[in-house]
Amino acid sequence: MTQGLAAAGCDVTLLLKAPVTTDRLVAPLMGAEHVTVRRPYEDRLLSDLGPRGLTPDQAVALMTRLDAERRFDLVVVRGRRLAGLAAAEEALAGRLWTYLTDVPQNVTEMTSTAVSELTDIAVASRFLLCQTEELRGFLEAAIPAACGKSVLFPPVVVAPEGVAGSGTPHERLRLVYTGKFASRWNTLEMTGLPAALAERGVAAELHMIGDKIHGDDPEWAKRMRRALEGDDVVWHGGRPRAEALRLSAECDIGLSWRDPEMDASLELSTKVLELGALGLPVVLNRTPMHEALLGADYPLYAGADTDSVADVLTLAADPEIYREAAERCRAASARFTLERAADRLRGYLALALPPMPAGVDPERPLKVVIAGHDLKFFTRLADYLMSLPGLDVRLDEWESLRAHDQYRSRELAAWADVVICEWCGPNALFYAQHKRPGQRLVVRLHRFELYAEWPRKLDIDKVDAVVCVSPYYASLTRELAGWPADKVVVLPNWVDVAQLDRPKLPGAEYTLGMIGIAPSRKRLDRGLEVLAELRRRDPRYTLAVKSKQPWDYWWIWNRPEEREYYERTYRSIQRSDLLAEGVVFDPFGPDVGAWLRRVGFMLSTSDDESFHLAPAECAASGGVPAVLSWPGADTIYSARWLHDDTAAMAEAIHTIVSEGRFDAARRAAQAEITENYALGRVCDLWTDLVVHGKVPEPVDLTRAVTA
């Protein structure tokens, strides 16, 4: 992490936990450019240091002290206890980049206490760095506050220059294991492999590098130590990382064979990647994660016992199999280089620390107020504006549509250079009434307010821009409100492509999706018509519905016509042979990114929509939008994703899948959404509007990339 941040352009201060007794780990960092190593013991940074290293409390105290001396832009922490204490420090909130490894990795371990602790960490963190997609998905499902903050930071492989395996196995096969010695890592069983191979006519020796023998079971630890001194086992002891890799490169096959209990781990072994980078094939357990890394047909997957591993190693003695396995491991490791890590970190730094907009003065920042009763649709834009240097952004969060702290609102109205009203409701009327000369007022209008009384009461002369999310609703707003055409501008909804772009799960092309099915104008019944038509052709098609249920909304369920619609629609699912086994209801929640991994097509079958984000989010995730031509749909999505009726939609979906065009279609959809609605682009448009009053150009769907 230190090397990656330095390569990404940061000045890095590394705070060590313990006194340096060997320089195996820190030697590459001492004297490195843009890296400062702080040594609490040698530099006597605290007076009460114990013999076992900094406690988490001491570490946080030192971090806050160093931060007070020279404020850091970000603070990277690893370890759940340390992260929990750092999250409680208000001075560090919002700047924590928390690297999560020692967290619960199954549902039974995710207790209410763990959820509460991890929620606090997520709220205080700018990013949660997850080693694998599997860990990120699990975390987001369990911790709603992690959604939108969880990003990938896989293991980083830094192989010494010029160090690599020979490419062909020795006549006496050399096996190598490097790391800690523990029962679940099968290190004791590994020492029996040379004898098992000898029974198969393969001469072999085992090289083991490391000096940490877990002593949870003293008897096991004694047996492990005796085995390290046995025949055909070469124990090198603990070695500096570079030397351990050099010794490994002199061997033939790496071992990462573990107890089956560890197959459900959500972490990826760095040792596997390091050995692959050296050009060594690795014997490892068959797991979904390893299959995604090396392929389902990788030849060196281990079984559960020593004999099965010996059988695999016997295969590896064949030069052809050896070369294939080595190349698979080398290619996989190439995706985890320090250069890749630095590129990834540069992207996260650009999100967390955007550059100062042209035309603002950091000595006299532009004062911006964001006011509204419900800011959930504006949160990411507000976070972005708050992160911009040269802007001083404050929130005026109203308790409800009409209830607010009038004294604070008046104070902010007198203070602000620019006011953004989220919703064209009483908040917009208030700020229009209290607008000062020279102040700019921007109002974002949603479908909800368009037919209410507030737009008719708004003094449009006091408003500099009314923002609508689509050209159709902008036109409708001009018509219904009678406002000047140039006052109503289009600024589209944003799609966080970086968060949603995740690997699809196998078979995703057969899963249709719907997000939000209430009220009835969302037309779940039409989605079921599409599903039924597809299941007549292929029973693999299913519909996944992520939504609150209609009875969760009192204002929907209390209306007889709404209740009757859902009772009729759900009854049709139960009674239909085509539908009964083909519809899955998933709970409402912010974990959309993980959920979309299994969805290939997102249905939009509504009577009307102002924008309908779900198809765009699916496209960003690597899926395909399927949109009925509701009014204005053609101003948001290009014609290739629009359909006249449910039969045409089903036909288009099945044609894409059956003709093998799913990958081409989803690439085209993702390119279109990225070009027009990516979060970064929309943030830039809002920056231009807020800072310079610049009105954006409308989206041009004629330039959409063709499949």
XYZ file of C-alpha atoms in Angstrom:
707
model
C 0.000 0.000 0.000
C 2.816 2.404 0.864
C 4.607 1.721 -2.419
C 1.345 1.974 -4.378
C 0.381 5.332 -2.863
C 3.865 6.703 -3.453
C 3.738 5.532 -7.084
C 0.313 7.183 -7.406
C 1.825 10.556 -6.476
C 1.340 10.756 -2.702
C 3.754 11.721 0.049
C 3.290 8.785 2.427
C 3.954 8.611 6.140
C 4.113 5.018 7.394
C 3.574 4.570 11.130
C 5.160 1.329 12.341
C 3.462 -0.767 14.996
C 6.460 -2.378 16.692
C 10.227 -1.961 17.155
C 12.263 -3.078 14.164
C 14.029 -6.313 15.039
C 14.669 -7.320 11.432
C 14.525 -5.086 8.379
C 12.942 -7.764 6.148
C 9.795 -5.718 5.600
C 10.883 -2.110 6.042
C 14.194 -2.171 4.156
C 12.576 -1.446 0.739
C 10.845 1.600 2.256
C 13.704 3.193 4.174
C 14.982 6.086 2.094
C 12.373 5.524 -0.624
C 11.286 8.684 -2.423
C 8.092 10.274 -1.047
C 8.019 7.835 1.915
C 8.589 8.781 5.556
C 8.780 5.929 8.074
C 7.864 6.876 11.649
C 9.267 4.487 14.263
C 7.498 4.967 17.615
C 9.970 2.902 19.613
C 13.237 4.127 18.155
C 12.016 7.746 18.010
C 10.333 7.557 21.454
C 7.077 8.972 20.161
C 5.236 7.739 23.273
C 6.437 7.260 26.818
C 4.382 4.180 27.746
C 5.194 1.774 24.921
C 4.843 -1.904 25.809
C 6.963 -4.819 24.582
C 4.382 -6.125 22.067
C 3.935 -3.056 19.901
C 1.452 -0.210 19.794
C -2.000 -0.914 21.122
C -4.840 0.225 18.839
C -5.541 3.105 21.256
C -1.907 4.214 21.100
C -1.858 3.935 17.318
C -4.933 6.161 16.977
C -3.515 8.653 19.462
C -0.302 8.856 17.435
C -2.165 9.179 14.137
C -4.236 12.087 15.427
C -1.104 13.736 16.851
C 0.799 13.413 13.579
C -2.291 14.652 11.716
C -2.439 17.736 13.934
C 1.205 18.484 13.109
C 0.640 18.125 9.363
C -2.878 17.419 8.149
C -3.127 14.318 5.962
C -5.475 14.132 2.987
C -6.216 10.480 3.708
C -5.506 8.034 6.513
C -5.177 4.350 5.618
C -5.881 1.877 8.418
C -5.975 -1.904 8.502
C -7.446 -4.037 11.259
C -10.987 -4.012 12.600
C -10.157 -2.915 16.149
C -7.888 -0.111 14.953
C -10.423 1.011 12.354
C -13.196 1.065 14.952
C -11.215 3.351 17.240
C -10.127 5.581 14.342
C -13.766 5.864 13.233
C -14.645 7.253 16.672
C -12.148 10.094 16.224
C -14.119 12.990 14.781
C -10.890 14.613 13.555
C -10.271 11.675 11.165
C -13.848 11.159 9.963
C -14.280 11.247 6.201
C -10.573 10.744 5.497
C -10.243 7.092 6.527
C -9.437 4.558 3.820
C -10.137 1.345 5.707
C -8.598 -1.871 4.415
C -10.879 -4.694 5.530
C -9.563 -8.218 6.029
C -10.304 -9.403 9.582
C -14.066 -9.082 9.230
C -16.795 -11.740 9.459
C -16.960 -13.709 6.227
C -20.203 -15.595 6.722
C -23.703 -14.805 7.919
C -23.410 -16.579 11.275
C -20.374 -14.501 12.271
C -22.047 -11.237 11.230
C -23.636 -10.615 14.632
C -25.537 -7.465 15.578
C -22.405 -6.273 17.404
C -20.277 -6.797 14.293
C -22.863 -5.027 12.117
C -22.928 -2.035 14.482
C -19.128 -1.828 14.628
C -18.679 -2.133 10.865
C -21.455 0.391 10.248
C -19.618 2.959 12.370
C -16.431 2.239 10.417
C -18.230 2.575 7.077
C -19.869 5.874 8.028
C -16.532 7.387 9.077
C -14.609 6.081 6.052
C -14.216 7.674 2.648
C -13.484 4.268 1.152
C -13.659 0.686 2.346
C -10.910 -1.204 0.513
C -11.973 -4.793 -0.199
C -9.562 -7.438 -1.404
C -12.066 -9.309 -3.585
C -15.410 -8.816 -5.313
C -16.817 -11.591 -3.117
C -15.876 -9.734 0.073
C -17.305 -6.475 -1.278
C -20.628 -8.098 -2.176
C -20.946 -9.807 1.212
C -20.076 -6.625 3.062
C -22.589 -4.514 1.126
C -25.365 -7.042 1.749
C -24.723 -6.984 5.490
C -23.750 -3.318 5.994
C -25.927 -0.858 4.028
C -23.589 2.020 4.933
C -20.825 0.250 2.965
C -22.705 0.633 -0.329
C -21.157 3.291 -2.527
C -17.978 3.322 -0.415
C -16.704 -0.218 -0.994
C -14.002 -0.343 -3.647
C -11.599 -3.043 -4.747
C -7.994 -3.121 -3.677
C -6.722 -6.628 -4.541
C -3.392 -8.004 -3.321
C -0.345 -6.343 -4.860
C 2.510 -8.412 -6.263
C 5.998 -6.912 -6.414
C 8.495 -9.479 -7.722
C 12.224 -8.648 -7.499
C 13.638 -7.630 -10.857
C 15.322 -10.467 -12.710
C 13.998 -13.185 -10.394
C 11.968 -15.909 -12.141
C 11.593 -19.670 -12.347
C 13.451 -21.706 -14.941
C 10.296 -22.712 -16.811
C 10.982 -26.455 -16.606
C 10.794 -28.704 -13.537
C 13.948 -30.220 -12.036
C 14.551 -33.932 -12.288
C 14.034 -34.024 -8.533
C 10.798 -32.041 -8.227
C 11.129 -29.061 -5.884
C 7.976 -28.045 -4.026
C 7.860 -24.766 -2.118
C 5.666 -23.301 0.597
C 6.184 -19.846 2.069
C 4.251 -18.295 4.928
C 3.049 -19.201 8.388
C 2.740 -22.762 9.658
C -0.798 -23.521 10.838
C -3.106 -26.527 10.848
C -5.742 -25.079 8.511
C -2.979 -24.238 6.014
C -2.162 -27.993 5.790
C 1.517 -27.292 6.399
C 1.982 -30.495 8.425
C 0.336 -32.581 5.704
C 2.603 -30.936 3.093
C 5.646 -32.503 4.724
C 4.274 -35.931 3.747
C 4.162 -35.094 0.035
C 7.755 -36.150 -0.875
C 7.102 -39.646 0.517
C 3.733 -39.878 -1.261
C 5.379 -38.831 -4.543
C 8.187 -41.367 -4.054
C 5.515 -44.101 -3.948
C 4.426 -42.867 -7.401
C 7.957 -42.934 -8.759
C 8.493 -39.162 -8.584
C 11.545 -37.909 -6.690
C 10.729 -34.711 -4.799
C 11.799 -32.435 -1.984
C 9.845 -29.786 -0.094
C 11.249 -26.323 0.632
C 9.521 -24.409 3.430
C 10.168 -20.716 4.124
C 8.929 -19.055 7.299
C 9.450 -19.068 11.047
C 5.995 -18.448 12.519
C 4.554 -21.697 13.921
C 1.064 -21.204 15.337
C 0.944 -22.514 18.896
C -2.826 -22.709 19.457
C -2.370 -26.478 19.778
C 1.006 -27.078 21.492
C 1.082 -30.747 20.455
C 0.464 -29.846 16.802
C 3.203 -27.187 16.999
C 5.703 -29.800 18.265
C 4.806 -32.165 15.425
C 5.144 -29.340 12.907
C 8.597 -28.406 14.170
C 9.769 -32.048 14.034
C 8.394 -32.400 10.504
C 10.325 -29.326 9.350
C 13.516 -31.173 10.258
C 12.533 -34.409 8.485
C 13.937 -36.098 5.392
C 13.290 -34.459 2.013
C 12.215 -31.233 3.771
C 14.455 -28.174 3.507
C 13.490 -25.582 6.113
C 14.938 -22.172 5.267
C 13.498 -20.383 8.306
C 12.334 -16.786 8.125
C 13.804 -14.774 5.253
C 13.423 -11.220 3.910
C 10.669 -11.053 1.316
C 13.005 -10.594 -1.651
C 15.168 -13.531 -0.571
C 12.092 -15.699 0.037
C 10.977 -15.004 -3.525
C 14.454 -15.752 -4.873
C 14.484 -19.101 -3.058
C 10.975 -19.833 -4.346
C 12.048 -19.093 -7.920
C 14.687 -21.845 -7.604
C 11.873 -24.341 -6.974
C 9.324 -25.816 -9.388
C 5.810 -25.807 -7.914
C 4.204 -23.658 -5.251
C 1.825 -25.040 -2.622
C -1.283 -23.207 -1.432
C -3.273 -26.291 -0.432
C -5.558 -25.603 2.503
C -8.166 -27.263 4.660
C -11.596 -27.343 2.929
C -12.916 -25.173 5.781
C -11.073 -22.289 4.166
C -12.711 -22.717 0.748
C -15.359 -20.163 1.706
C -12.735 -17.488 2.383
C -13.480 -14.157 0.721
C -9.781 -13.281 0.513
C -7.230 -14.093 -2.169
C -3.815 -15.449 -1.224
C -1.013 -13.032 -2.057
C 1.409 -15.965 -1.988
C -0.405 -17.604 -4.917
C -0.016 -14.431 -6.960
C 3.646 -13.958 -5.990
C 4.534 -17.495 -7.015
C 2.650 -17.016 -10.283
C 4.581 -13.816 -10.943
C 7.785 -15.854 -10.642
C 6.472 -18.223 -13.319
C 5.724 -21.087 -10.939
C 2.514 -23.123 -11.176
C 0.650 -23.448 -7.877
C -1.327 -26.320 -6.380
C -4.433 -24.897 -4.695
C -8.018 -25.751 -3.740
C -10.780 -25.625 -6.324
C -13.025 -22.709 -5.304
C -15.214 -20.316 -7.341
C -12.678 -17.559 -6.680
C -9.767 -19.679 -7.906
C -11.752 -20.800 -10.949
C -12.403 -17.148 -11.799
C -8.671 -16.486 -11.420
C -7.225 -19.481 -13.273
C -10.135 -21.084 -15.132
C -12.287 -24.094 -14.300
C -9.959 -26.348 -16.338
C -6.742 -25.371 -14.538
C -4.905 -28.705 -14.136
C -3.477 -28.358 -10.609
C -6.500 -28.138 -8.342
C -5.929 -30.101 -5.137
C -8.195 -32.627 -3.464
C -8.852 -32.961 0.245
C -6.078 -35.421 1.215
C -2.358 -35.940 0.692
C -2.821 -38.700 -1.883
C -4.991 -36.495 -4.114
C -2.394 -33.724 -3.983
C 0.369 -36.227 -4.793
C -1.655 -37.361 -7.815
C -1.922 -33.762 -9.038
C 1.811 -33.208 -8.526
C 2.537 -36.355 -10.513
C 0.612 -34.796 -13.400
C 2.629 -31.595 -12.996
C 5.834 -33.509 -13.645
C 4.668 -33.723 -17.273
C 6.392 -30.791 -19.097
C 3.289 -29.887 -21.160
C 0.972 -29.771 -18.155
C 3.649 -27.921 -16.201
C 4.017 -25.228 -18.883
C 0.253 -24.733 -19.194
C -0.230 -24.381 -15.435
C 2.742 -22.019 -15.123
C 1.425 -19.785 -17.908
C -2.045 -19.648 -16.315
C -0.531 -18.549 -13.009
C 1.781 -16.022 -14.665
C -1.073 -14.457 -16.647
C -3.296 -14.246 -13.572
C -0.566 -12.585 -11.499
C 0.018 -9.970 -14.201
C -3.304 -8.398 -13.161
C -1.974 -7.641 -9.665
C 1.201 -5.661 -10.277
C 2.246 -2.546 -8.386
C 1.624 -0.520 -11.551
C -1.993 -1.761 -11.667
C -2.395 -0.923 -7.971
C -1.025 2.597 -8.496
C -3.453 3.158 -11.395
C -6.329 1.974 -9.217
C -5.259 4.282 -6.393
C -4.980 7.246 -8.780
C -8.622 6.690 -9.681
C -9.692 6.651 -6.035
C -7.595 9.737 -5.300
C -9.291 11.588 -8.153
C -12.691 10.720 -6.649
C -11.758 11.663 -3.097
C -9.654 14.719 -3.891
C -10.915 16.354 -7.102
C -9.025 19.368 -8.477
C -10.131 22.912 -7.739
C -12.503 24.286 -10.411
C -11.213 27.089 -12.570
C -12.370 30.522 -11.531
C -12.670 30.010 -7.766
C -10.425 31.571 -5.140
C -9.459 29.326 -2.206
C -8.879 32.459 -0.123
C -12.502 33.503 -0.764
C -14.397 30.256 -1.331
C -17.718 30.172 -3.145
C -20.433 29.755 -0.504
C -23.038 27.157 -1.482
C -26.184 26.008 0.348
C -28.051 22.791 -0.500
C -31.580 22.845 0.924
C -34.314 20.220 0.953
C -36.395 17.824 3.044
C -35.080 14.667 1.357
C -31.588 14.729 -0.118
C -31.210 11.027 -0.954
C -31.250 11.695 -4.702
C -28.649 14.439 -4.321
C -26.309 12.898 -1.739
C -23.484 11.866 -4.083
C -23.576 15.232 -5.864
C -23.524 17.012 -2.487
C -20.544 14.914 -1.377
C -18.741 15.823 -4.580
C -19.425 19.553 -4.242
C -18.261 19.413 -0.622
C -14.985 17.813 -1.709
C -14.157 20.551 -4.230
C -11.425 22.965 -3.141
C -12.589 26.558 -3.283
C -16.197 25.734 -2.329
C -17.707 26.074 1.140
C -20.842 23.914 1.099
C -23.444 23.785 3.875
C -26.655 21.770 4.147
C -30.077 23.041 5.162
C -31.897 19.781 5.818
C -35.607 20.374 6.398
C -37.479 18.070 8.768
C -40.296 17.660 6.251
C -41.666 19.418 3.193
C -42.680 22.434 5.272
C -40.954 22.065 8.663
C -37.504 23.590 9.092
C -35.379 25.783 11.354
C -36.361 29.189 10.001
C -33.573 30.981 11.843
C -30.895 28.709 10.316
C -32.489 28.925 6.863
C -32.569 32.752 7.049
C -28.960 32.789 8.202
C -27.888 30.545 5.313
C -29.908 32.575 2.806
C -28.040 35.703 3.917
C -24.666 33.879 3.764
C -24.791 31.961 0.473
C -23.522 32.948 -2.959
C -25.396 30.038 -4.549
C -28.441 28.143 -3.267
C -29.471 24.729 -4.638
C -33.003 23.668 -3.718
C -33.518 19.937 -4.055
C -37.265 19.632 -4.842
C -39.384 22.517 -6.053
C -41.380 22.728 -2.833
C -41.720 25.102 0.128
C -37.919 25.212 0.341
C -37.751 26.798 -3.124
C -40.489 29.304 -2.205
C -38.591 30.261 0.967
C -35.230 30.820 -0.717
C -36.814 32.687 -3.626
C -38.485 34.989 -1.096
C -35.180 35.615 0.721
C -32.914 35.809 -2.318
C -30.306 38.578 -2.231
C -29.125 40.637 -5.232
C -26.210 38.883 -6.900
C -27.101 35.549 -5.372
C -27.902 32.626 -7.690
C -30.798 30.224 -7.030
C -30.984 26.780 -8.671
C -34.075 24.599 -8.170
C -34.185 20.896 -9.072
C -37.705 19.806 -9.979
C -38.901 16.197 -9.859
C -42.033 14.544 -11.213
C -43.566 14.704 -7.716
C -43.826 18.513 -7.647
C -44.788 19.074 -11.276
C -48.513 18.628 -10.643
C -48.485 20.236 -7.161
C -49.213 23.873 -6.289
C -45.639 24.979 -5.478
C -44.376 25.617 -9.049
C -47.379 27.907 -9.639
C -46.483 29.883 -6.506
C -42.759 30.168 -7.287
C -41.513 33.603 -8.385
C -39.618 32.393 -11.443
C -37.899 35.780 -11.818
C -35.971 34.972 -8.638
C -34.769 31.631 -10.029
C -31.686 31.394 -12.231
C -32.240 27.795 -13.363
C -34.830 25.064 -12.904
C -33.141 21.688 -13.375
C -35.035 18.704 -14.824
C -33.477 15.293 -15.369
C -34.794 14.663 -18.893
C -35.662 16.701 -21.989
C -39.240 15.409 -21.948
C -39.908 16.607 -18.403
C -38.151 19.885 -19.118
C -40.553 20.448 -22.017
C -43.521 19.402 -19.877
C -42.381 21.764 -17.108
C -42.196 24.707 -19.510
C -45.678 23.865 -20.785
C -47.407 23.345 -17.435
C -45.643 26.072 -15.463
C -45.458 28.609 -18.270
C -41.880 29.477 -17.358
C -39.402 30.994 -19.857
C -37.775 28.261 -21.911
C -34.231 29.339 -21.071
C -34.899 29.047 -17.319
C -35.586 25.302 -17.557
C -32.424 23.275 -18.159
C -31.661 19.563 -18.391
C -29.083 17.982 -16.114
C -29.432 14.180 -16.188
C -29.369 11.770 -13.311
C -25.974 10.305 -12.530
C -24.901 6.674 -12.726
C -21.920 5.503 -10.694
C -20.390 3.365 -13.429
C -17.207 2.716 -11.437
C -19.199 1.233 -8.548
C -21.576 -0.795 -10.705
C -19.121 -2.213 -13.271
C -18.579 -5.667 -11.755
C -18.078 -9.141 -13.256
C -21.365 -10.791 -14.223
C -22.162 -14.159 -12.670
C -22.539 -17.181 -14.978
C -25.971 -17.299 -16.602
C -26.739 -13.617 -16.021
C -28.082 -13.324 -19.588
C -31.072 -15.443 -18.524
C -32.012 -13.210 -15.577
C -34.346 -10.262 -16.073
C -34.478 -7.603 -13.396
C -36.901 -5.014 -12.061
C -36.059 -2.479 -9.344
C -39.040 -0.908 -7.612
C -42.516 -2.183 -8.470
C -44.697 0.224 -6.488
C -47.021 1.965 -7.209
C -48.935 0.046 -9.861
C -47.889 2.407 -12.675
C -44.509 0.594 -12.528
C -46.481 -2.227 -14.219
C -45.090 -5.438 -12.785
C -47.791 -7.222 -14.809
C -46.072 -6.209 -18.045
C -42.759 -7.521 -16.744
C -44.486 -10.835 -16.066
C -45.800 -10.866 -19.630
C -42.218 -10.543 -20.899
C -41.060 -13.341 -18.593
C -43.889 -15.665 -19.592
C -43.134 -15.216 -23.278
C -39.430 -15.926 -22.696
C -40.060 -18.985 -20.507
C -42.212 -20.448 -23.274
C -39.030 -20.466 -25.337
C -36.477 -21.331 -22.654
C -37.234 -22.203 -18.992
C -33.866 -20.812 -17.885
C -35.244 -17.257 -17.983
C -36.159 -15.854 -14.556
C -37.242 -12.478 -13.182
C -35.510 -11.006 -10.110
C -37.474 -8.202 -8.432
C -35.630 -5.949 -5.963
C -38.218 -3.780 -4.265
C -40.228 -2.914 -1.221
C -43.601 -4.556 -1.302
C -46.705 -2.397 -1.927
C -47.963 -2.996 1.608
C -44.754 -1.345 2.907
C -46.164 1.973 1.655
C -49.276 2.951 3.610
C -50.274 5.525 0.996
C -50.335 2.806 -1.674
C -51.867 -0.038 0.318
C -54.714 2.141 1.614
C -55.943 2.746 -1.945
C -58.409 -0.016 -2.975
C -57.470 0.071 -6.660
C -53.750 -0.367 -5.815
C -54.403 -3.255 -3.450
C -56.663 -4.960 -5.976
C -53.978 -4.637 -8.684
C -51.282 -6.325 -6.591
C -53.575 -9.052 -5.288
C -54.534 -9.863 -8.875
C -50.940 -9.731 -10.121
C -49.484 -11.890 -7.335
C -52.296 -14.384 -7.745
C -51.390 -14.668 -11.417
C -47.829 -15.635 -10.461
C -48.996 -18.342 -8.075
C -51.442 -19.876 -10.559
C -49.238 -19.817 -13.657
C -47.152 -22.862 -14.548
C -44.832 -20.540 -16.476
C -44.347 -17.982 -13.702
C -44.598 -19.839 -10.382
C -40.985 -21.080 -10.498
C -39.605 -18.114 -12.402
C -39.985 -15.066 -10.145
C -37.709 -14.177 -7.222
C -38.406 -11.268 -4.861
C -35.317 -9.748 -3.230
C -35.403 -7.233 -0.372
C -35.136 -3.522 -1.008
C -31.715 -2.114 -0.157
C -28.743 -0.119 -1.432
C -26.689 -3.212 -2.384
C -27.683 -2.767 -6.030
C -24.135 -3.230 -7.356
C -23.810 -6.738 -5.927
C -27.392 -7.655 -6.881
C -26.891 -6.575 -10.503
C -24.076 -9.098 -10.963
C -26.694 -11.753 -11.684
C -28.981 -9.577 -13.846
C -28.541 -9.509 -17.624
C -31.534 -7.395 -18.717
C -33.310 -4.625 -16.779
C -36.985 -4.160 -17.620
C -38.653 -0.750 -17.631
C -42.339 -1.415 -18.243
C -43.843 1.640 -16.511
C -46.720 3.783 -17.716
C -44.451 6.823 -17.306
C -41.110 7.808 -15.771
C -39.168 11.021 -15.360
C -35.883 9.206 -16.030
C -35.926 5.629 -14.659
C -32.439 4.990 -13.442
C -32.610 1.186 -13.148
C -31.999 0.391 -16.857
C -29.054 2.795 -16.883
C -27.630 1.192 -13.735
C -27.984 -2.240 -15.311
C -26.168 -1.017 -18.435
C -23.396 0.410 -16.244
C -23.105 -3.003 -14.564
C -22.580 -4.702 -17.906
C -26.213 -5.592 -18.632
C -28.740 -4.515 -21.260
C -31.669 -2.072 -20.861
C -35.095 -3.209 -22.059
C -37.432 -0.204 -22.064
C -41.028 0.187 -23.184
C -41.571 3.428 -25.072
C -43.120 5.429 -22.243
C -43.302 9.219 -22.895
C -39.794 10.674 -23.051
C -37.939 7.346 -23.000
C -36.416 8.166 -26.384
C -34.764 11.284 -24.899
C -32.916 9.183 -22.307
C -32.173 5.878 -24.035
C -31.262 5.314 -27.666
C -33.748 3.542 -29.933
C -32.003 0.156 -29.827
C -33.146 -0.387 -26.211
C -36.783 0.748 -26.784
C -39.694 -1.575 -27.580
C -43.305 -0.939 -28.579
C -44.855 -3.701 -26.460
C -43.988 -6.651 -24.216
C -43.973 -9.150 -27.099
C -41.405 -7.073 -28.988
C -39.324 -6.735 -25.816
C -39.299 -10.501 -25.238
C -38.419 -11.128 -28.878
C -35.486 -8.693 -28.729
C -34.127 -10.202 -25.506
C -34.307 -13.779 -26.775
C -32.740 -12.826 -30.083
C -29.770 -11.211 -28.337
C -29.257 -14.282 -26.119
C -29.930 -17.029 -28.657
C -27.745 -15.443 -31.330
C -24.818 -15.001 -28.941
C -24.930 -11.192 -29.057
C -25.277 -10.571 -25.333
C -21.652 -9.483 -24.839
C -21.756 -7.101 -27.806
C -25.085 -5.601 -26.688
C -23.970 -5.042 -23.118
C -20.711 -3.430 -24.211
C -22.664 -0.997 -26.400
C -25.119 -0.222 -23.581
C -22.348 0.388 -21.068
C -20.518 2.690 -23.501
C -23.697 4.731 -24.077
C -24.469 5.156 -20.377
C -20.856 5.935 -19.509
C -20.639 8.623 -22.167
C -23.890 10.330 -21.194
C -24.598 9.693 -17.509
C -21.397 8.668 -15.708
C -21.117 10.213 -12.253
C -17.934 12.092 -13.155
C -19.530 13.716 -16.199
C -22.660 14.763 -14.296
C -20.530 16.128 -11.438
C -18.614 18.245 -13.962
C -21.892 19.558 -15.387
C -23.112 20.508 -11.918
C -19.779 22.161 -11.159
C -20.077 24.304 -14.277
C -23.641 25.266 -13.354
C -22.865 26.062 -9.702
C -19.520 27.806 -10.180
C -20.003 29.499 -13.544
C -23.759 29.393 -14.187
C -23.047 27.438 -17.376
C -26.026 25.543 -18.819
C -25.140 22.047 -20.132
C -25.667 20.868 -23.682
C -28.423 18.238 -24.039
C -27.510 14.565 -24.411
C -27.143 13.545 -28.065
C -28.365 9.953 -28.400
C -27.629 9.867 -32.117
C -23.939 9.446 -31.254
C -24.557 6.276 -29.238
C -22.101 3.481 -29.902
C -23.565 0.793 -32.175
C -23.530 -2.866 -31.234
